[in-house]
Coordinates of C-alpha atoms and ligand atoms in Angstrom, one line a residue:
Chain A
M56 CA -7.1 90.5 117.7
S57 CA -5.0 93.6 117.2
K58 CA -5.2 97.1 118.1
T59 CA -4.0 100.5 117.0
I60 CA -2.4 103.3 118.9
Q61 CA -5.3 105.6 117.7
E62 CA -7.6 103.1 119.3
I63 CA -5.8 103.0 122.5
N64 CA -5.7 106.6 122.5
E65 CA -9.5 107.0 122.0
K66 CA -10.0 104.5 125.1
I67 CA -7.7 106.7 126.8
K68 CA -10.0 109.6 126.2
K69 CA -13.2 107.9 127.1
G70 CA -11.5 106.7 130.3
S71 CA -11.6 102.9 129.2
A72 CA -8.2 102.2 128.6
V73 CA -6.6 99.4 130.7
V74 CA -3.3 100.3 131.8
V75 CA -1.0 98.0 133.9
T76 CA 2.8 98.2 134.9
A77 CA 5.3 95.8 133.5
E78 CA 5.5 94.0 136.8
E79 CA 1.6 93.6 137.1
I80 CA 1.3 92.2 133.4
I81 CA 3.5 89.1 134.3
D82 CA 0.8 87.6 136.5
I83 CA -2.0 88.7 134.1
V84 CA -0.4 87.0 131.1
R85 CA 0.4 83.9 133.2
K86 CA -3.0 83.6 134.6
K87 CA -5.1 84.6 131.3
G88 CA -2.6 83.6 128.6
A89 CA -1.4 86.3 126.0
K90 CA -4.3 86.2 123.8
K91 CA -6.8 87.2 126.6
A92 CA -4.0 89.6 128.1
A93 CA -3.7 91.2 124.6
S94 CA -7.5 92.0 124.3
E95 CA -8.0 93.1 127.9
V96 CA -4.9 95.2 128.3
D97 CA -4.1 98.4 126.2
V98 CA -0.9 99.9 127.8
V99 CA 2.2 98.6 129.7
T100 CA 4.1 101.0 131.6
T101 CA 8.0 100.7 132.2
G102 CA 10.5 102.6 134.3
T103 CA 14.2 102.8 134.9
F104 CA 16.1 105.1 137.2
G105 CA 20.0 104.6 136.7
P106 CA 22.9 106.7 136.4
M107 CA 23.8 107.7 132.8
C108 CA 26.9 109.9 131.8
S109 CA 25.6 110.7 128.1
S110 CA 23.1 113.4 129.6
G111 CA 23.1 116.7 129.1
A112 CA 21.1 119.9 128.6
Y113 CA 21.1 122.9 126.2
F114 CA 20.0 126.4 127.1
N115 CA 19.2 129.6 125.3
L116 CA 20.2 132.1 128.1
G117 CA 18.4 135.1 126.5
H118 CA 20.4 137.9 125.0
T119 CA 22.3 140.5 127.3
K120 CA 22.1 144.2 126.8
P121 CA 24.2 145.1 125.2
R122 CA 24.8 141.7 123.3
I123 CA 27.4 139.1 123.9
K124 CA 28.4 136.4 121.7
I125 CA 29.4 133.7 124.1
G126 CA 29.6 131.1 120.9
G127 CA 33.5 130.8 120.6
G128 CA 34.0 132.3 123.8
T129 CA 33.8 130.6 127.4
C130 CA 30.7 129.9 129.8
T131 CA 30.5 128.3 133.2
L132 CA 27.3 127.6 135.4
N133 CA 28.3 127.4 138.9
D134 CA 31.8 127.4 137.7
V135 CA 31.2 124.0 135.6
P136 CA 32.1 124.8 132.0
C137 CA 29.6 124.6 129.2
Y138 CA 30.2 123.9 125.7
T139 CA 30.1 127.2 123.6
G140 CA 30.5 126.3 119.9
F141 CA 27.1 127.6 119.0
A142 CA 25.3 130.7 118.6
A143 CA 25.6 133.9 120.8
V144 CA 23.5 132.5 123.9
D145 CA 23.0 128.9 123.2
V146 CA 25.2 126.8 125.3
I147 CA 25.5 123.0 126.1
L148 CA 26.1 121.5 129.6
G149 CA 27.3 117.8 129.8
A150 CA 26.4 115.9 133.2
T151 CA 30.2 114.9 133.5
A152 CA 32.1 118.2 133.2
M153 CA 33.6 119.7 136.3
P154 CA 35.1 122.8 137.4
D155 CA 38.6 123.5 136.3
Y156 CA 39.6 123.5 140.0
D157 CA 38.4 120.1 140.8
Q158 CA 41.1 118.0 141.7
R159 CA 39.7 114.9 139.7
N160 CA 41.4 111.7 141.1
S161 CA 44.7 113.3 141.8
I162 CA 44.0 112.9 145.3
Y163 CA 43.1 109.0 145.2
P164 CA 40.5 107.9 144.6
G165 CA 38.7 111.2 143.7
S166 CA 35.4 112.2 145.1
F167 CA 33.9 114.3 142.2
K168 CA 31.7 116.2 144.3
Y169 CA 30.3 118.3 142.0
G170 CA 29.6 118.7 138.4
G171 CA 27.3 119.2 135.3
A172 CA 24.8 116.7 136.7
H173 CA 24.5 118.8 140.0
V174 CA 24.0 122.0 138.1
I175 CA 20.9 120.6 136.1
E176 CA 19.7 119.1 139.4
E177 CA 19.8 122.6 141.2
L178 CA 18.4 124.4 138.3
V179 CA 15.4 121.9 137.9
A180 CA 15.0 122.5 141.7
G181 CA 14.6 126.1 141.1
K182 CA 17.8 127.4 142.7
A183 CA 20.0 130.3 141.4
V184 CA 23.2 129.3 139.6
K185 CA 26.0 131.7 138.7
L186 CA 26.4 132.1 135.3
S187 CA 29.9 133.6 134.1
A188 CA 30.8 134.0 130.4
T189 CA 33.6 136.0 128.4
A190 CA 33.8 136.7 124.6
Y191 CA 35.9 138.6 122.1
G192 CA 33.6 141.2 121.3
T193 CA 32.3 142.1 117.8
D194 CA 30.6 145.1 116.2
C195 CA 27.1 143.4 116.5
Y196 CA 27.9 141.6 119.9
P197 CA 30.3 144.4 121.8
R198 CA 29.9 142.9 125.3
K199 CA 33.1 140.8 126.4
S200 CA 31.9 139.7 129.9
V201 CA 29.0 138.9 132.1
E202 CA 28.6 137.4 135.4
T203 CA 25.1 137.2 136.8
M204 CA 22.8 134.7 138.8
V205 CA 20.5 132.6 136.5
Y206 CA 17.2 130.6 137.1
L207 CA 15.6 127.9 134.9
A208 CA 12.6 130.2 134.5
D209 CA 14.8 132.9 133.0
M210 CA 15.8 130.8 130.2
N211 CA 14.1 130.7 126.6
E212 CA 14.8 127.2 126.3
A213 CA 16.1 124.5 128.7
V214 CA 16.1 121.0 127.1
L215 CA 17.4 118.0 128.6
F216 CA 19.0 115.9 125.9
D217 CA 20.6 112.7 126.4
P218 CA 22.4 111.3 123.4
R219 CA 22.2 107.8 125.2
N220 CA 20.0 106.5 127.8
C221 CA 17.8 103.6 128.7
Y222 CA 20.4 100.9 128.2
Q223 CA 18.8 97.5 127.3
N224 CA 20.3 95.3 129.8
Y225 CA 24.1 95.9 131.0
N226 CA 27.1 94.3 132.3
V227 CA 27.5 93.1 135.8
A228 CA 30.9 94.4 137.2
V229 CA 33.4 92.4 139.1
N230 CA 37.0 92.7 139.9
C231 CA 39.3 89.8 139.4
S232 CA 42.5 91.4 140.4
D233 CA 44.0 91.7 143.7
K234 CA 43.5 95.5 144.5
V235 CA 40.4 97.6 145.1
I236 CA 39.2 99.4 141.8
Y237 CA 36.8 102.4 141.4
T238 CA 34.7 102.2 138.4
Y239 CA 31.6 103.9 136.9
M240 CA 30.1 100.5 138.2
G241 CA 31.1 101.6 141.7
R242 CA 33.7 100.2 143.9
L243 CA 34.7 96.7 143.1
L244 CA 36.5 94.6 145.7
P245 CA 39.5 92.3 144.8
R246 CA 39.1 88.8 143.9
I247 CA 35.4 89.1 143.0
G248 CA 34.7 90.6 146.4
N249 CA 31.3 91.9 145.2
A250 CA 29.3 92.2 141.9
N251 CA 27.4 95.4 140.7
Y252 CA 24.8 95.4 138.3
C253 CA 22.6 98.3 136.6
S254 CA 19.3 97.7 135.1
A255 CA 15.6 97.6 136.2
G256 CA 15.4 94.1 134.9
Q257 CA 12.0 93.0 134.2
L258 CA 10.7 96.9 134.5
S259 CA 13.3 98.4 132.0
P260 CA 11.7 99.8 129.0
L261 CA 13.9 98.2 126.2
L262 CA 13.7 94.6 127.9
N263 CA 9.9 94.9 127.3
D264 CA 10.3 95.5 123.8
P265 CA 13.2 93.9 123.0
L266 CA 13.0 93.9 119.3
Y267 CA 11.9 97.6 119.2
K268 CA 8.5 96.7 117.7
T269 CA 6.6 99.7 119.4
I270 CA 9.4 102.2 120.5
G271 CA 10.7 104.6 118.0
I272 CA 11.6 108.0 117.1
G273 CA 8.8 110.4 118.5
T274 CA 7.6 108.0 121.1
R275 CA 6.3 110.1 123.9
I276 CA 7.9 109.0 127.3
F277 CA 8.1 110.0 131.0
L278 CA 11.3 112.0 131.4
G279 CA 12.7 113.4 134.5
G280 CA 9.1 113.9 135.9
G281 CA 7.8 115.6 132.9
Q282 CA 6.9 114.3 129.4
G283 CA 9.6 114.0 126.8
Y284 CA 10.2 112.1 123.5
V285 CA 12.7 109.4 122.1
S286 CA 14.4 111.5 119.8
W287 CA 16.8 109.0 117.9
Q288 CA 18.3 105.7 118.7
G289 CA 20.9 106.4 121.5
T290 CA 24.7 106.3 120.7
Q291 CA 26.1 102.9 120.7
H292 CA 23.0 101.4 119.9
N293 CA 23.8 97.7 119.1
P294 CA 21.1 95.6 118.3
N295 CA 23.1 92.5 116.9
V296 CA 24.1 90.8 120.0
K297 CA 23.4 87.4 121.6
R298 CA 19.8 87.1 122.3
S299 CA 17.5 84.6 124.2
D300 CA 14.7 82.7 122.5
N301 CA 12.4 85.5 124.0
G302 CA 14.2 88.2 122.1
V303 CA 15.9 89.6 125.1
P304 CA 19.5 90.5 124.6
R305 CA 22.1 88.9 127.1
M306 CA 24.4 91.9 127.2
G307 CA 24.1 95.5 126.7
S308 CA 22.2 96.0 123.4
G309 CA 19.8 98.8 122.1
T310 CA 19.8 102.4 123.6
L311 CA 17.7 105.7 123.2
A312 CA 18.5 109.3 122.7
V313 CA 15.9 111.3 124.7
M314 CA 15.0 115.0 125.1
G315 CA 12.5 116.9 127.1
D316 CA 11.6 120.4 128.6
L317 CA 13.5 120.8 131.7
K318 CA 11.1 123.3 133.2
Q319 CA 8.6 120.5 133.4
M320 CA 11.1 118.2 135.1
S321 CA 11.6 117.6 138.8
P322 CA 14.7 117.3 140.9
E323 CA 13.5 114.0 142.3
W324 CA 13.9 112.5 138.8
L325 CA 17.1 114.1 137.8
R326 CA 19.7 113.5 140.3
G327 CA 23.3 114.4 140.3
A328 CA 25.6 111.3 141.1
S329 CA 29.1 111.3 142.2
M330 CA 30.8 108.1 141.4
T331 CA 34.1 107.8 143.8
G332 CA 37.1 107.4 141.8
Y333 CA 35.4 107.9 138.5
G334 CA 33.3 111.1 138.1
V335 CA 30.1 113.1 138.0
T336 CA 26.9 111.4 136.2
L337 CA 23.2 112.3 136.1
T338 CA 20.6 109.6 137.2
V339 CA 17.7 110.2 135.0
G340 CA 14.1 108.8 135.6
I341 CA 12.6 107.5 132.4
G342 CA 9.4 105.3 131.7
V343 CA 8.2 104.5 128.3
P344 CA 4.5 103.4 127.6
I345 CA 4.1 100.1 125.4
P346 CA 1.0 100.0 123.5
I347 CA -0.6 96.2 123.5
L348 CA -1.1 96.1 120.0
N349 CA -1.3 92.4 119.7
E350 CA -0.4 89.1 121.4
E351 CA 3.2 89.2 120.6
I352 CA 3.7 92.5 122.2
V353 CA 2.1 91.7 125.4
Q354 CA 4.1 88.6 125.4
Y355 CA 7.3 90.4 125.4
T356 CA 6.1 92.6 128.4
A357 CA 5.6 89.7 130.4
V358 CA 9.3 89.0 130.7
R359 CA 10.3 88.1 134.2
D360 CA 13.8 88.9 136.1
E361 CA 14.6 85.1 135.8
E362 CA 14.5 85.2 132.1
I363 CA 16.8 88.1 131.6
F364 CA 20.6 87.4 131.6
A365 CA 23.4 89.5 131.8
Q366 CA 27.2 88.9 131.6
V367 CA 29.6 89.4 134.5
I368 CA 32.7 91.1 133.2
D369 CA 36.1 91.8 134.9
Y370 CA 36.7 95.4 135.1
S371 CA 40.0 94.9 136.4
K372 CA 41.2 93.8 132.7
N373 CA 38.7 92.8 130.3
Y374 CA 36.7 96.0 130.3
P375 CA 39.4 98.4 130.2
E376 CA 41.7 96.4 127.8
V377 CA 38.5 95.4 125.6
I378 CA 39.3 91.9 125.9
P379 CA 36.2 89.7 125.0
G380 CA 35.0 87.2 127.6
S381 CA 32.7 86.9 130.5
V382 CA 33.1 85.3 133.9
A383 CA 29.7 83.9 134.1
E384 CA 26.1 84.6 133.1
V385 CA 23.5 85.4 135.6
N386 CA 20.0 86.5 135.8
Y387 CA 18.2 89.4 137.4
A388 CA 16.2 87.5 140.1
Q389 CA 19.6 86.2 141.2
L390 CA 21.2 89.6 141.1
K391 CA 18.3 91.1 143.2
S392 CA 18.4 88.4 145.6
G393 CA 21.6 89.9 147.1
S394 CA 24.1 87.4 145.9
I395 CA 25.3 85.2 143.4
T396 CA 27.6 82.3 143.1
L397 CA 30.7 82.9 141.1
E398 CA 33.6 80.4 140.8
G399 CA 31.8 78.3 143.7
R400 CA 31.6 81.1 146.2
Q401 CA 28.7 83.6 147.1
V402 CA 29.6 86.8 146.1
P403 CA 27.2 89.9 147.2
T404 CA 25.5 92.1 144.8
G405 CA 24.8 95.8 144.7
G406 CA 22.7 97.7 142.5
L407 CA 23.1 101.1 140.8
S408 CA 19.8 101.3 139.2
S409 CA 17.0 101.9 141.6
Y410 CA 14.2 99.2 141.4
V411 CA 11.9 101.1 143.8
C412 CA 12.4 104.3 141.6
A413 CA 11.7 102.3 138.7
Q414 CA 8.4 101.0 140.1
K415 CA 7.5 104.5 141.1
I416 CA 8.0 105.9 137.7
A417 CA 6.0 103.0 135.9
A418 CA 3.0 103.7 138.5
T419 CA 3.3 107.4 137.7
L420 CA 3.2 107.0 134.1
K421 CA 0.0 104.7 134.6
K422 CA -1.7 107.1 136.6
W423 CA -0.9 109.8 134.0
I424 CA -2.6 107.7 131.1
V425 CA -5.5 106.7 133.4
D426 CA -6.1 110.3 134.4
K427 CA -6.0 111.2 130.7
K428 CA -2.9 113.3 131.2
F429 CA -0.5 111.3 128.7
Y430 CA -1.4 110.0 125.4
L431 CA 0.6 107.5 123.1
S432 CA 2.1 109.0 120.3
E433 CA 2.6 107.0 117.2
P434 CA 6.5 106.7 116.2
A435 CA 7.7 108.4 113.2
A436 CA 10.1 105.5 112.6
L437 CA 11.2 102.5 114.5
L438 CA 14.5 101.9 115.8
P439 CA 17.2 100.0 113.7
S440 CA 16.8 96.2 114.8
V441 CA 18.5 92.9 114.5
D442 CA 18.2 93.1 110.7
S443 CA 19.7 96.7 110.3
G444 CA 23.1 95.4 110.2
I445 CA 24.2 97.8 112.8
S446 CA 27.0 97.0 115.3
V447 CA 29.1 99.1 117.4
K448 CA 32.9 99.7 116.2
L449 CA 35.8 100.7 118.1
M450 CA 38.0 103.7 117.1
A451 CA 40.6 103.1 114.4
D452 CA 44.3 103.9 115.8
R453 CA 46.1 105.1 112.8
P454 CA 49.5 107.2 112.3
V455 CA 48.7 110.9 112.5
K456 CA 50.0 112.8 109.4
K457 CA 52.2 115.4 110.7
Chain B
M99 CA 18.1 105.8 178.9
P100 CA 21.3 107.3 178.9
K101 CA 23.7 105.4 176.2
K102 CA 27.3 105.5 175.4
R103 CA 29.0 104.0 172.4
V104 CA 32.8 103.0 173.1
V105 CA 35.6 101.3 171.2
L106 CA 37.5 99.1 173.7
T107 CA 40.9 98.0 173.0
F108 CA 42.5 95.3 174.9
P109 CA 46.2 94.5 175.3
P110 CA 46.7 90.8 174.8
S111 CA 47.1 90.3 178.7
L112 CA 43.4 91.4 179.3
V113 CA 41.7 89.5 176.5
S114 CA 40.6 86.8 179.0
Q115 CA 38.9 89.1 181.4
P116 CA 35.1 88.9 181.8
V117 CA 34.4 92.4 181.1
T118 CA 31.1 92.4 179.9
Y119 CA 30.0 90.2 182.7
H120 CA 31.4 92.7 185.1
L121 CA 29.6 95.5 183.4
V122 CA 26.3 93.5 183.5
K123 CA 26.5 92.2 187.0
D124 CA 28.4 95.0 189.0
Y125 CA 27.2 98.1 187.0
D126 CA 23.6 96.7 185.8
L127 CA 24.4 98.1 182.3
M128 CA 23.1 96.7 179.1
V129 CA 26.0 95.5 176.8
N130 CA 25.4 95.7 173.2
I131 CA 28.2 94.3 171.2
L132 CA 28.2 96.3 168.0
R133 CA 31.3 94.6 166.5
G134 CA 34.3 92.6 167.7
V135 CA 37.6 91.3 167.0
V136 CA 38.9 89.0 169.8
T137 CA 42.0 86.8 169.2
P138 CA 43.6 85.3 172.2
N139 CA 47.0 86.3 172.7
E140 CA 46.8 89.7 170.4
E141 CA 45.5 93.0 170.9
S142 CA 41.5 92.7 170.7
G143 CA 39.0 95.2 170.0
L144 CA 35.3 95.5 170.6
V145 CA 32.7 98.3 169.9
V146 CA 29.9 98.2 172.1
E147 CA 26.8 100.2 173.2
L148 CA 26.3 100.8 177.0
S149 CA 23.1 101.7 178.2
G150 CA 21.9 102.1 182.0
A151 CA 21.3 104.9 184.6
K152 CA 23.9 107.8 184.5
H153 CA 25.6 106.8 187.5
A154 CA 25.8 103.3 186.4
L155 CA 27.4 104.5 183.1
E156 CA 29.9 106.7 184.8
G157 CA 31.1 103.7 187.1
G158 CA 31.2 101.2 184.2
M159 CA 33.4 103.7 182.4
K160 CA 35.6 104.1 185.3
Y161 CA 35.9 100.4 185.9
L162 CA 37.0 99.9 182.3
S163 CA 39.7 102.3 182.3
E164 CA 41.0 101.1 185.6
T165 CA 41.3 97.6 184.2
G166 CA 44.0 98.9 181.7
I167 CA 41.5 98.6 178.8
H168 CA 41.8 101.6 176.3
V169 CA 38.5 103.2 176.1
Q170 CA 37.5 105.6 173.4
P171 CA 34.0 107.2 172.4
L172 CA 33.0 106.0 169.1
G173 CA 34.0 109.0 167.0
Q174 CA 31.3 109.9 164.8
D175 CA 27.4 109.2 163.7
I176 CA 26.5 108.3 160.4
K177 CA 23.3 109.6 159.3
W178 CA 21.2 108.2 156.4
H179 CA 19.0 110.9 154.8
E180 CA 16.2 109.0 153.8
D181 CA 14.9 111.7 151.4
K182 CA 18.2 111.5 149.2
C183 CA 18.3 107.7 149.1
T184 CA 17.3 106.3 145.7
H185 CA 17.2 102.7 147.0
C186 CA 19.5 101.6 144.5
T187 CA 21.1 99.2 146.9
A188 CA 25.0 100.0 146.0
C189 CA 25.8 100.4 149.8
I190 CA 24.4 97.0 150.9
P191 CA 27.6 94.9 150.4
A192 CA 29.8 97.4 151.8
C193 CA 28.2 97.5 155.1
P194 CA 29.7 94.9 157.6
T195 CA 27.2 95.1 160.4
Q196 CA 23.8 94.9 158.1
A197 CA 23.0 98.4 159.4
L198 CA 22.0 99.1 155.9
T199 CA 19.8 96.5 154.7
V200 CA 17.4 95.7 151.8
D201 CA 13.9 94.1 152.1
R202 CA 14.2 91.8 149.1
E203 CA 10.6 91.5 148.4
S204 CA 10.0 95.4 148.1
M205 CA 13.8 96.3 147.5
E206 CA 13.6 99.2 150.0
V207 CA 16.7 100.0 151.8
S208 CA 16.7 100.8 155.5
F209 CA 19.3 102.0 158.2
E210 CA 19.3 100.8 161.7
K211 CA 21.6 103.3 163.4
D212 CA 21.7 101.0 166.3
K213 CA 23.8 98.6 164.3
C214 CA 25.9 101.1 162.7
I215 CA 29.5 101.2 163.9
A216 CA 30.5 104.3 162.0
C217 CA 33.3 102.4 160.0
E218 CA 32.6 104.8 156.9
L219 CA 32.7 102.2 154.4
C220 CA 29.6 103.3 152.9
I221 CA 30.4 106.9 152.7
Q222 CA 32.1 106.9 149.5
I223 CA 29.8 104.3 148.0
C224 CA 26.6 106.4 147.8
P225 CA 26.6 108.3 144.7
Y226 CA 24.0 110.6 146.3
R227 CA 25.4 111.7 149.5
A228 CA 22.5 110.1 151.4
L229 CA 24.8 108.7 154.0
E230 CA 27.0 111.5 155.9
I231 CA 29.1 111.7 158.8
Q232 CA 28.1 113.8 161.5
F233 CA 30.7 115.0 164.0
Ligands
SF4_259 S1 29.1 103.3 158.7 FE1 28.1 102.6 157.2 S2 28.9 100.9 156.5 FE2 29.8 101.3 158.4 S3 28.3 100.0 159.8 FE3 27.4 102.2 159.6 S4 26.2 102.1 157.8 FE4 27.4 100.1 158.0
SF4_260 S1 24.2 103.9 148.2 FE1 23.1 105.6 148.9 S2 21.3 105.9 147.5 FE2 21.9 103.8 147.3 S3 20.8 102.5 148.6 FE3 22.6 103.1 149.6 S4 22.1 105.0 150.9 FE4 20.6 104.7 149.4

């Protein structure tokens, strides 16, 4: 038996839709089988809460009196530079941007206390932020500078936009060298002293729809505590990688570009993060509902941590030098147990993506649907899948014409 | 009950002294060893928490310094801001004393202050500044 998204929405409206989380569906499918589960369950909710550098927000700041054309000029929010290559008062703030005076990692290893991600978190928390802008002045936009305090509520539009988020699986990072290294995967101790991973595993959105059969452009999602949308496949979307028989990729693969109204969001689900020795990044809460259209889809959502494998990569050499090869392959049940066995030794594991928060997001999304506050949307187009021929390329290094 | 956390450094000649025995027996103190590196013939260190009556604590401290052991108060306190913690577990492998632990069923992180020796190893790991040094 199969269902349509429209039928599911009607059930939500009537209050008869059965909604469970990606954790709860595991036992349901195990006890009842996929066929019965598919007919009984209408929606499975997923969640993830991990750091993602490819995050940012764009704002329309409102026009000043007299007008200023910040486009082509400069603009900072709490001293963090925004991108100003757009119209008069449209600016973009990236999560990883930092004030010019930040010492970066010139004092080893570098603490990266404050950046774009923190500005976004503070705006969403309702705090005042210092805006400074300069311009060259034109006949129609005469003003040359402005300095003021702004609130999120003042802005005409404030939109979270992540060109890439929601990574479908990810590397497990280790350090095979004999000195400590600081990476976006955290501090890695020498001689494989620890192993860090970053995925919600069985709760992660794209691991529950491994071949992108339901999630597509226009899918309505939980985003940062508000309702947002999948706007495109994410950058570096890479469907053609090694997969298990259950369709689940055994390494980083698909990604989502997402966007939504910042004014609906909450600082609980948008957190500025400082990665020692690396930089600033934004941790974003995302939850995607998966419509249970048929047996095949419900089977995908029943995936368990022990069936999801990831590659252990050396971040002292292989990752920075782009040398293929992994130290080992482990699954998320092993990673979550607190240690994995590598080269015959027990190696402690640490997470970067919060499972507790992922559970909370999946439960919140479930509640929204049950409470009729959230309806499923029909994707306008599905994401490129394994048959698309898409695979990620490196930058070409060509001689530059002088 | 008053408590004191101190770092004791023993010169090699004093390593064989039954210090904790005396603290317990003669001063009626509770001695909780938070961390220790004791190596015969080398300088050794113990981080201990002493608790007992006020006068007993004073007596114990006096005894320790008189034996020639270097006594230093444990510098800072580490505070775990539960509201800022995302339970990501990044800090867990860094903590040498298991003051920071995870319940592997629920994946929830918790902090037991009594086990913390303020080594600060976790401070630079937490991306959300949920762990903080308090002076
Ligand atoms: S300072 Fe941090 S790492 Fe060191 S013992 Fe305390 S909690 Fe553990
Ligand atoms: S690293 Fe920070 S946020 Fe993560 S579990 Fe430890 S204290 Fe909590």
